[in-house]
Coordinates of N, CA and C in Angstrom, one line a residue:
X1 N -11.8 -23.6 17.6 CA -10.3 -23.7 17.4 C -9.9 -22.7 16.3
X2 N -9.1 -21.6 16.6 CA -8.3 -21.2 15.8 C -7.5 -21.8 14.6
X3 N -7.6 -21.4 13.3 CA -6.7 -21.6 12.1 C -5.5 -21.7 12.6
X4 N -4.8 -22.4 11.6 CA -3.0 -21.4 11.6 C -2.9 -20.3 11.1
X5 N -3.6 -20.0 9.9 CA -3.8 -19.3 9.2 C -3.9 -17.5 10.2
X6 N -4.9 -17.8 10.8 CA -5.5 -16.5 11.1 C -4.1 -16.2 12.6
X7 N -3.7 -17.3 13.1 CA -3.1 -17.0 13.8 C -1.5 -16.7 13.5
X8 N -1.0 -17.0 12.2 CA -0.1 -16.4 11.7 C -0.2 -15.1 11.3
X9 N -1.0 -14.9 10.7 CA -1.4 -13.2 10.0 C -1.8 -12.7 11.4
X10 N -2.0 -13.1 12.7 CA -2.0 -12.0 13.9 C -0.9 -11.9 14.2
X11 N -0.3 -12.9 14.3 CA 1.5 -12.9 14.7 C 2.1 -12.2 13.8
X12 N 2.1 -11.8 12.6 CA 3.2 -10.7 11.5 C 2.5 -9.9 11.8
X13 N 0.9 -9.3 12.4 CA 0.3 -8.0 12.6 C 1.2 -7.5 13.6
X14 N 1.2 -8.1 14.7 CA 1.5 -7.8 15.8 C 3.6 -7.1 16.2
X15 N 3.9 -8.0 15.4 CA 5.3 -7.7 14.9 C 5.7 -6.8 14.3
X16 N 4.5 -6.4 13.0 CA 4.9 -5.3 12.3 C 4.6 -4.2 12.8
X17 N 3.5 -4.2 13.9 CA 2.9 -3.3 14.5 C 3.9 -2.4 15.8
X18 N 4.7 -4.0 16.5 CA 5.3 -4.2 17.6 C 6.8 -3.1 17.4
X19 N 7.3 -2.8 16.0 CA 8.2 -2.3 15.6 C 8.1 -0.6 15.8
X20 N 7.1 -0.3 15.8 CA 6.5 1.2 15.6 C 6.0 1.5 16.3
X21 N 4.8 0.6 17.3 CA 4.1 1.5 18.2 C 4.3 1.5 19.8
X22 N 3.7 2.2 20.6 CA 3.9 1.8 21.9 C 3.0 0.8 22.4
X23 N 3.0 0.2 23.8 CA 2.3 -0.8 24.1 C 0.8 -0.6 24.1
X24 N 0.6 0.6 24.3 CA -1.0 0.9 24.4 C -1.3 0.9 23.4
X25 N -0.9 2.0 22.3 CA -1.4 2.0 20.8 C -1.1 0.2 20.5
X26 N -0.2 -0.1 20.6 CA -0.3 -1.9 20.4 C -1.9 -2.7 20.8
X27 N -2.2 -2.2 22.3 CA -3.4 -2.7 22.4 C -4.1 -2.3 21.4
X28 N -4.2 -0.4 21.5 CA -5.6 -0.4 21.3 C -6.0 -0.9 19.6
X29 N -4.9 -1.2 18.5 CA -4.6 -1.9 17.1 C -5.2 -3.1 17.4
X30 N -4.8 -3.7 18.5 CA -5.6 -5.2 18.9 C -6.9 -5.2 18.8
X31 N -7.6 -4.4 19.6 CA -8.5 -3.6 19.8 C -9.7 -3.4 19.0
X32 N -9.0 -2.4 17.6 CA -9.6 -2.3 16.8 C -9.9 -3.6 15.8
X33 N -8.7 -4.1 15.6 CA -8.8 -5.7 14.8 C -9.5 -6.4 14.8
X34 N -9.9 -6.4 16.2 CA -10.7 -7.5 17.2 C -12.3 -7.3 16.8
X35 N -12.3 -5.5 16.6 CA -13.8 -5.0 16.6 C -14.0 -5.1 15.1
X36 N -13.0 -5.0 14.4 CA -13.8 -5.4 12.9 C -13.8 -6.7 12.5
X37 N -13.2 -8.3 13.4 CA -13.4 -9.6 12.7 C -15.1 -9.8 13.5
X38 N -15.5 -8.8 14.4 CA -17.0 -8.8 15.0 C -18.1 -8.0 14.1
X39 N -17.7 -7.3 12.9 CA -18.3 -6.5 12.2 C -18.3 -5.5 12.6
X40 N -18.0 -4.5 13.5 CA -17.7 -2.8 14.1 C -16.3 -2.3 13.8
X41 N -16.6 -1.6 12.6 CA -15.8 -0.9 12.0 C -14.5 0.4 12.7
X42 N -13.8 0.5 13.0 CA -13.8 1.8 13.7 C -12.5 2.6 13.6
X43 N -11.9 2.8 12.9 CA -10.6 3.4 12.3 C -10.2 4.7 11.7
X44 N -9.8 5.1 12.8 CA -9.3 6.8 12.5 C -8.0 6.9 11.4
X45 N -8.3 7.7 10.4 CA -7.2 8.1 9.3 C -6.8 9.5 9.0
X46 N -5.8 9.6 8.7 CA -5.7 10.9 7.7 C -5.7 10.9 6.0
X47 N -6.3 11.4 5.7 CA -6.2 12.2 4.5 C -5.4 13.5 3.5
X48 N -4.6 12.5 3.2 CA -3.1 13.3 2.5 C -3.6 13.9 1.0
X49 N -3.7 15.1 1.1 CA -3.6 15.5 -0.5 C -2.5 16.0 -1.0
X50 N -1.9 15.9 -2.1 CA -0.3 16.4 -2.7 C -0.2 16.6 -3.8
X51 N 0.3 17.5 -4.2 CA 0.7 18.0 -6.1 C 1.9 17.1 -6.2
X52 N 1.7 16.6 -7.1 CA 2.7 15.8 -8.1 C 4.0 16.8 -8.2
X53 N 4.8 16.7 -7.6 CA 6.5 17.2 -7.6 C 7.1 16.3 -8.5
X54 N 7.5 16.6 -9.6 CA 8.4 16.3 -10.2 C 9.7 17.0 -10.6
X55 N 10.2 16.7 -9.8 CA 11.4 17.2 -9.1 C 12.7 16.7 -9.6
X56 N 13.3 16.4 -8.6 CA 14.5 15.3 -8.7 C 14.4 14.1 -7.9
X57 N 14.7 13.3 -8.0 CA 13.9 11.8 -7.0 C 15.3 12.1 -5.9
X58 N 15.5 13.1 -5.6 CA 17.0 13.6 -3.8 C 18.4 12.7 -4.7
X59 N 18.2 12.3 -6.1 CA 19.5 11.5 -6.2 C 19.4 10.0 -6.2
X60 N 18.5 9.4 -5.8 CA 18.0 8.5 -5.4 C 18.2 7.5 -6.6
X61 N 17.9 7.6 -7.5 CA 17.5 6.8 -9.0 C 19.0 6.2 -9.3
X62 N 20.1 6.6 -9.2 CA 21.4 5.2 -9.3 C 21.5 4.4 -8.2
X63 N 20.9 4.2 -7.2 CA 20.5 3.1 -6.4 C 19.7 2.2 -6.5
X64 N 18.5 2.4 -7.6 CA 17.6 1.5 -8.5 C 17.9 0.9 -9.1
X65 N 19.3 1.5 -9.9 CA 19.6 1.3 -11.4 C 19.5 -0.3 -11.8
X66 N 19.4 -1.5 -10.4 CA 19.4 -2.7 -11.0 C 17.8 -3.5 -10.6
X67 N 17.0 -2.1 -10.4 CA 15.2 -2.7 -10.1 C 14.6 -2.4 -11.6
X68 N 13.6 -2.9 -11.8 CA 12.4 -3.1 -12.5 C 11.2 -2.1 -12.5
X69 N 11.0 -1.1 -12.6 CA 9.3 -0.6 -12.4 C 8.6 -0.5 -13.5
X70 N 7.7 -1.4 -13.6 CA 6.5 -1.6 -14.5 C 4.7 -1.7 -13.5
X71 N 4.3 -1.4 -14.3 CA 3.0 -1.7 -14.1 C 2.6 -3.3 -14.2
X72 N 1.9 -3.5 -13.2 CA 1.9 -5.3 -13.0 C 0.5 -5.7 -13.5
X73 N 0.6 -6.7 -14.2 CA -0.7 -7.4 -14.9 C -1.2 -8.4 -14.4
X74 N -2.6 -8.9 -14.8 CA -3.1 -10.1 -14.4 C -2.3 -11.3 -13.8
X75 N -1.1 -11.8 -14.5 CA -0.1 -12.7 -14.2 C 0.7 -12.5 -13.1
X76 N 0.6 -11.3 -12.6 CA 1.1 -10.6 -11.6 C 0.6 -10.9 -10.3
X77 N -0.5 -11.0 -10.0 CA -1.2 -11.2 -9.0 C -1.0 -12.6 -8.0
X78 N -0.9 -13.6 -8.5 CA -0.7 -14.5 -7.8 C 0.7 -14.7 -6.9
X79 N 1.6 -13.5 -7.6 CA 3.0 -13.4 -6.5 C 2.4 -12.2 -5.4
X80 N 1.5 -11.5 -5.8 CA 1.0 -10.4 -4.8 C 0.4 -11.2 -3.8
X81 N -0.7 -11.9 -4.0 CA -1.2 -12.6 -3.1 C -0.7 -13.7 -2.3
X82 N 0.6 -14.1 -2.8 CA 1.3 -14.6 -1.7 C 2.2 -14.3 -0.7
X83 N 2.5 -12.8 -0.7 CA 3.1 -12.5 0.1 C 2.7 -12.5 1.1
X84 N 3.9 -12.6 2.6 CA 3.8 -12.7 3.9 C 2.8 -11.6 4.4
X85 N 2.0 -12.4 5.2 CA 1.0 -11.1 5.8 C 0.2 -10.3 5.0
X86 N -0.1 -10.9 3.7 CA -1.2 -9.9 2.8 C -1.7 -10.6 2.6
X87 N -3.5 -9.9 2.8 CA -5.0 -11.0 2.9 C -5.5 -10.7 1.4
X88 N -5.4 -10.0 0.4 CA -6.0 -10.3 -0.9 C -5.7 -11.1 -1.2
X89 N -6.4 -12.1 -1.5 CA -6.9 -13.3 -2.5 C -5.9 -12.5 -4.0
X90 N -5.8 -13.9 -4.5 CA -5.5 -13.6 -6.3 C -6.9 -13.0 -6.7
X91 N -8.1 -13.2 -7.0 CA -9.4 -13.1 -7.5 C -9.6 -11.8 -6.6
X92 N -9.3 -11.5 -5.7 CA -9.4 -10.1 -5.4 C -8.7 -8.5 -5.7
X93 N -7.1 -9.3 -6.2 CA -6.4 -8.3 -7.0 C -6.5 -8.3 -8.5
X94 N -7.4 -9.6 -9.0 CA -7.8 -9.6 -10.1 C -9.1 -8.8 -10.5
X95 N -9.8 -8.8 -9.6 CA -11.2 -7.4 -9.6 C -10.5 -6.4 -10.1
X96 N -9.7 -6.0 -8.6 CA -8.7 -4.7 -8.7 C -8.6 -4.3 -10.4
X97 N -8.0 -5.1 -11.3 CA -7.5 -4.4 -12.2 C -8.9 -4.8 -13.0
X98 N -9.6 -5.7 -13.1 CA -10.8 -5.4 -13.9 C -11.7 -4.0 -13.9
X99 N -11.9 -3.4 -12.4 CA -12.6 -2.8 -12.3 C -11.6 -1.2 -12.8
X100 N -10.3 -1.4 -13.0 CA -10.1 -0.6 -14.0 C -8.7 0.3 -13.0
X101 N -8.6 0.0 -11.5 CA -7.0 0.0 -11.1 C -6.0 -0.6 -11.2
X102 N -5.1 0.8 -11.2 CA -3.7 0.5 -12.1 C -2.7 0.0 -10.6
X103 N -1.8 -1.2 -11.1 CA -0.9 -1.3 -9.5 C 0.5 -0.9 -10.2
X104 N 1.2 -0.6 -9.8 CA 2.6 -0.2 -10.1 C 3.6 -0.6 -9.4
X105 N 4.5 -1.1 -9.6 CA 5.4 -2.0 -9.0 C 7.0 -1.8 -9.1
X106 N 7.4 -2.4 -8.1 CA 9.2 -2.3 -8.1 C 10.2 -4.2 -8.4
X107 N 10.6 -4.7 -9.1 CA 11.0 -6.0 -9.1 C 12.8 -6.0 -9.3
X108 N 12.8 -6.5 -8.1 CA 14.6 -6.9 -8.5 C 14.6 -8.5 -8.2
X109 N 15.5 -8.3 -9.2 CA 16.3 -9.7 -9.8 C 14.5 -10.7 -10.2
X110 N 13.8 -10.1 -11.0 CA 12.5 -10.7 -11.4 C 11.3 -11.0 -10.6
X111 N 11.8 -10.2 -9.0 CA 10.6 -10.7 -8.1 C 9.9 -9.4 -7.6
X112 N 8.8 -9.4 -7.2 CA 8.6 -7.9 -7.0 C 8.4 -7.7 -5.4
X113 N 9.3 -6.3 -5.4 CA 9.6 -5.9 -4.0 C 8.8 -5.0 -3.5
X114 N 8.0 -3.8 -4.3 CA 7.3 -3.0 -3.8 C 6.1 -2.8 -4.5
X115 N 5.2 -2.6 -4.4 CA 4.0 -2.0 -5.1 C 3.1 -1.2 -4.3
X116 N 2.3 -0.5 -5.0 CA 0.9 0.4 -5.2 C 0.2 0.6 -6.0
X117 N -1.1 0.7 -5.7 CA -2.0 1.0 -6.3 C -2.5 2.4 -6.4
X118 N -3.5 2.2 -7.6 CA -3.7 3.5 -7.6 C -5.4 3.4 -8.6
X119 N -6.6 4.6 -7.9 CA -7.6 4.5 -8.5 C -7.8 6.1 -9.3
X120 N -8.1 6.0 -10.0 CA -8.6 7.2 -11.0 C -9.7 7.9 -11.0
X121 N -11.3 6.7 -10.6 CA -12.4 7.6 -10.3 C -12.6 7.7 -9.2
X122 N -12.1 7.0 -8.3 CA -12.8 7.6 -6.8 C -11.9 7.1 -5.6
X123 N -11.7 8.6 -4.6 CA -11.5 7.7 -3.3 C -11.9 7.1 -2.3
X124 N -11.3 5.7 -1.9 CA -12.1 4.9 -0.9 C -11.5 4.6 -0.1
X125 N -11.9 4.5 1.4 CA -11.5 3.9 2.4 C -12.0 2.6 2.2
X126 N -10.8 1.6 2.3 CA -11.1 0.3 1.7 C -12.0 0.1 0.9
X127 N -13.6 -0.4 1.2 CA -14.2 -0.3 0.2 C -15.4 0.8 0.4
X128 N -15.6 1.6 1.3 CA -16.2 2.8 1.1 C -16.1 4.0 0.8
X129 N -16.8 4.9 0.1 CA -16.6 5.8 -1.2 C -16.3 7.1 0.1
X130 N -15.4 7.9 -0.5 CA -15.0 9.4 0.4 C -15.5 10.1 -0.4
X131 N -14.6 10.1 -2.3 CA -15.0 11.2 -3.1 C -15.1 10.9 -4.1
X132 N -15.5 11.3 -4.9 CA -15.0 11.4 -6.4 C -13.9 11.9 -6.6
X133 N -12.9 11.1 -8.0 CA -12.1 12.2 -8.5 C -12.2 12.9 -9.3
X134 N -11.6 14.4 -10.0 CA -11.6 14.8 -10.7 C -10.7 14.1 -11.9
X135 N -11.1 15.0 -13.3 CA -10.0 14.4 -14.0 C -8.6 14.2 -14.2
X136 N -7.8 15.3 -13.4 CA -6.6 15.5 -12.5 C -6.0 15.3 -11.8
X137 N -7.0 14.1 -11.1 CA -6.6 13.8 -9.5 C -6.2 11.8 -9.7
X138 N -5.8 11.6 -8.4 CA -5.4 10.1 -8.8 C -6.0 10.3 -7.3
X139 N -6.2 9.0 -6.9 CA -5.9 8.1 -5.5 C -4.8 6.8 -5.7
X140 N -3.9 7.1 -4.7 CA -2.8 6.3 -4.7 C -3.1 5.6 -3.6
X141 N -3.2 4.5 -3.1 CA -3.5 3.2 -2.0 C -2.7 1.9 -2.2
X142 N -2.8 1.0 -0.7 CA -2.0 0.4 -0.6 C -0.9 -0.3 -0.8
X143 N 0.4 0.9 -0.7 CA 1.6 0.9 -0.9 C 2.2 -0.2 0.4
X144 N 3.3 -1.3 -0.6 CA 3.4 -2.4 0.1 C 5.0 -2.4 -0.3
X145 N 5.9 -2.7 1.0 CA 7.5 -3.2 0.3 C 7.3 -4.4 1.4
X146 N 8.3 -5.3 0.8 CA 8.1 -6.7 1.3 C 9.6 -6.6 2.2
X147 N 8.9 -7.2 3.5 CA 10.1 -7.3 4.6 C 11.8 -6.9 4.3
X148 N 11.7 -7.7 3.6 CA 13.7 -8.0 3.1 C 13.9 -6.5 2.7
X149 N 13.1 -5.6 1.5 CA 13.6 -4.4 1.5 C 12.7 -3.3 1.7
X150 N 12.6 -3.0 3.0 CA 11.7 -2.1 3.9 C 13.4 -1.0 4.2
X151 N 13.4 -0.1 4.3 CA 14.2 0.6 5.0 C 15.6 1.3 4.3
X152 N 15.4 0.6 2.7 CA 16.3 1.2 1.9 C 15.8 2.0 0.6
X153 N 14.9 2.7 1.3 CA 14.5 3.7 0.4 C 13.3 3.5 -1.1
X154 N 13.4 2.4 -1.0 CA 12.7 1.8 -2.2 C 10.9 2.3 -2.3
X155 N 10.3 2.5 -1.4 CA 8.8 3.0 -1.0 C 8.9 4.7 -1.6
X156 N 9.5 5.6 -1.4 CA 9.7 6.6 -1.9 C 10.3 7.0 -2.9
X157 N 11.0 6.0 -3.7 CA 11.5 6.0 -5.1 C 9.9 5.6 -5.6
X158 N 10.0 4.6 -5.3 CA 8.4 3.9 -6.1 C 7.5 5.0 -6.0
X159 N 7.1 5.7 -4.9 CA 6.2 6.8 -5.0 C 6.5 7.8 -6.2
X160 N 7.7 8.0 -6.2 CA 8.3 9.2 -7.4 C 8.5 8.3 -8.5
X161 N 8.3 7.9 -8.9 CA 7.9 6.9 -10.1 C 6.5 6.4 -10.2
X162 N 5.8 6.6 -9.6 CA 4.1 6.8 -9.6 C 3.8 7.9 -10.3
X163 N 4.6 8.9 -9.5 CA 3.8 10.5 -10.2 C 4.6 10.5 -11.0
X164 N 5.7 10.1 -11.6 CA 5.9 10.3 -13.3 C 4.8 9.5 -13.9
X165 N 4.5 8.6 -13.5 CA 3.4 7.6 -14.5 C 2.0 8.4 -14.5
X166 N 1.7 9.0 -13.3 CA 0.3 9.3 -13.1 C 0.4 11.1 -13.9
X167 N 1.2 12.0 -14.2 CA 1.5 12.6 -14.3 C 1.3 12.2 -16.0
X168 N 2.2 11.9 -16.6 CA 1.9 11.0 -17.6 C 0.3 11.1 -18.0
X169 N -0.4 10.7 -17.6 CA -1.9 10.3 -17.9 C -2.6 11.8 -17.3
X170 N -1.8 12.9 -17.0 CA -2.6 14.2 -17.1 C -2.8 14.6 -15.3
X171 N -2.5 13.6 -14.8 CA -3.0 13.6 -12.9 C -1.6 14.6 -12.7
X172 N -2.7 15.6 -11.5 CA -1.7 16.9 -11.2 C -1.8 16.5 -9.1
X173 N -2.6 16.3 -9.1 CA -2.6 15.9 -7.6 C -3.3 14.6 -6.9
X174 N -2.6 14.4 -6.2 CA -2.7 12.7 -5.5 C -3.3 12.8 -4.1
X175 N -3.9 11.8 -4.0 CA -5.0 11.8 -2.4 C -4.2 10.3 -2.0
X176 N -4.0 10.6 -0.5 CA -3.8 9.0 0.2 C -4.6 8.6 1.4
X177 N -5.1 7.5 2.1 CA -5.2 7.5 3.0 C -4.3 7.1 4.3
X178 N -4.1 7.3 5.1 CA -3.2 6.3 6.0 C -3.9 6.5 7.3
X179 N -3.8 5.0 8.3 CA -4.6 4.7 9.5 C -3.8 5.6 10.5
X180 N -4.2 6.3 11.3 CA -3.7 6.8 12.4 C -2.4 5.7 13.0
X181 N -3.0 4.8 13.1 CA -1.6 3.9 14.1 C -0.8 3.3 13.1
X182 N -1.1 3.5 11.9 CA 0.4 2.7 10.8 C 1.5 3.8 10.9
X183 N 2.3 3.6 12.1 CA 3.1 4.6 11.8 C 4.4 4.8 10.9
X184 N 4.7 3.5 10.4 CA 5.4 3.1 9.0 C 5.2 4.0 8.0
X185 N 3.8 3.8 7.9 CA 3.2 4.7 6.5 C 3.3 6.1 7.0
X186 N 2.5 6.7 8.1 CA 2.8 7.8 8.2 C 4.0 8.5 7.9
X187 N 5.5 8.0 8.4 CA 6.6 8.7 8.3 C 7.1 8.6 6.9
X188 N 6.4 7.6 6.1 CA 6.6 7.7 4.8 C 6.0 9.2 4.1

């Protein structure tokens, strides 16, 4: 017998997935889902590398004017881990920042709407190692906006308010990964 649990988090997969892809890429997401809750891994990505532009954010920054971006702390985590459709545990985003990643975050009216992370020594596909970084380089990972504000720009402000922060700490170029079929992320 199926959870609720597992069968909710298939149902927001499927919806969020249902928004962006076609029916077949739909399957074959099922597909792959299916083959890693069996242990077979199998997920094609790209690998984004970028120089930190610090530029102008297009204008964008008096449309913030009434969000929050800080870097989010231990106390933090328990509103991360309850968001809709996200499987880290609190004790999992609590590693996160033990082991010494930074998450960076967007909050309006006190709740927080967008975040990312970001590692400094190495890049990983989830949890296996691609590269090392240099002292210059950052890896920026799982960038998250929460349903309600998806589509007003907020994800690419946050990004340009990353590389001011990472920029800041000496990082001149950023590495990402994204899955072939998130095409959300991609067009980001």
């Amino acid at each position: 017998m199926m959870s609720n649990a597992f069968v909710h988090r298939t149902w927001l997969k499927v919806r969020y997935y249902w928004k962006s892809l076609s029916f077949l890429q739909l399957l074959i997401r099922v597909l792959i889902d299916g083959c890693a809750k069996l242990g077979l891994r199998i997920e094609p990505y790209y690998l984004m590398a970028e120089g930190l532009s610090l530029g102008t954010s297009s204008g964008r920054g008096e449309d913030f004017a009434e969000y929050e971006f800080r870097f989010l702390e231990e106390r933090d985590m328990k509103a991360l881990a309850a968001l809709p459709g996200r499987t880290p545990s609190e004790a999992e985003l609590i590693q996160r920042l033990q082991e010494g990643k930074c998450c960076f975050g967007a909050f309006h009216q006190g709740e927080v709407v967008a975040f990312t992370w970001w590692n400094l020594t190495e890049c990983l596909f989830e949890s296996y190692p691609v590269f090392a970084l240099q002292a210059h380089e950052a890896y920026v990972f799982d960038m998250y906006t929460v349903e309600a504000y998806r589509g007003n720009g907020i994800a690419p402000y946050l990004r340009y308010r990353c590389h001011q922060e990472l920029a800041q700490l000496g990082r001149r170029y950023c590495y990402s990964i994204t899955v072939v079929l998130n095409q959300p992320a991609l067009r980001f």
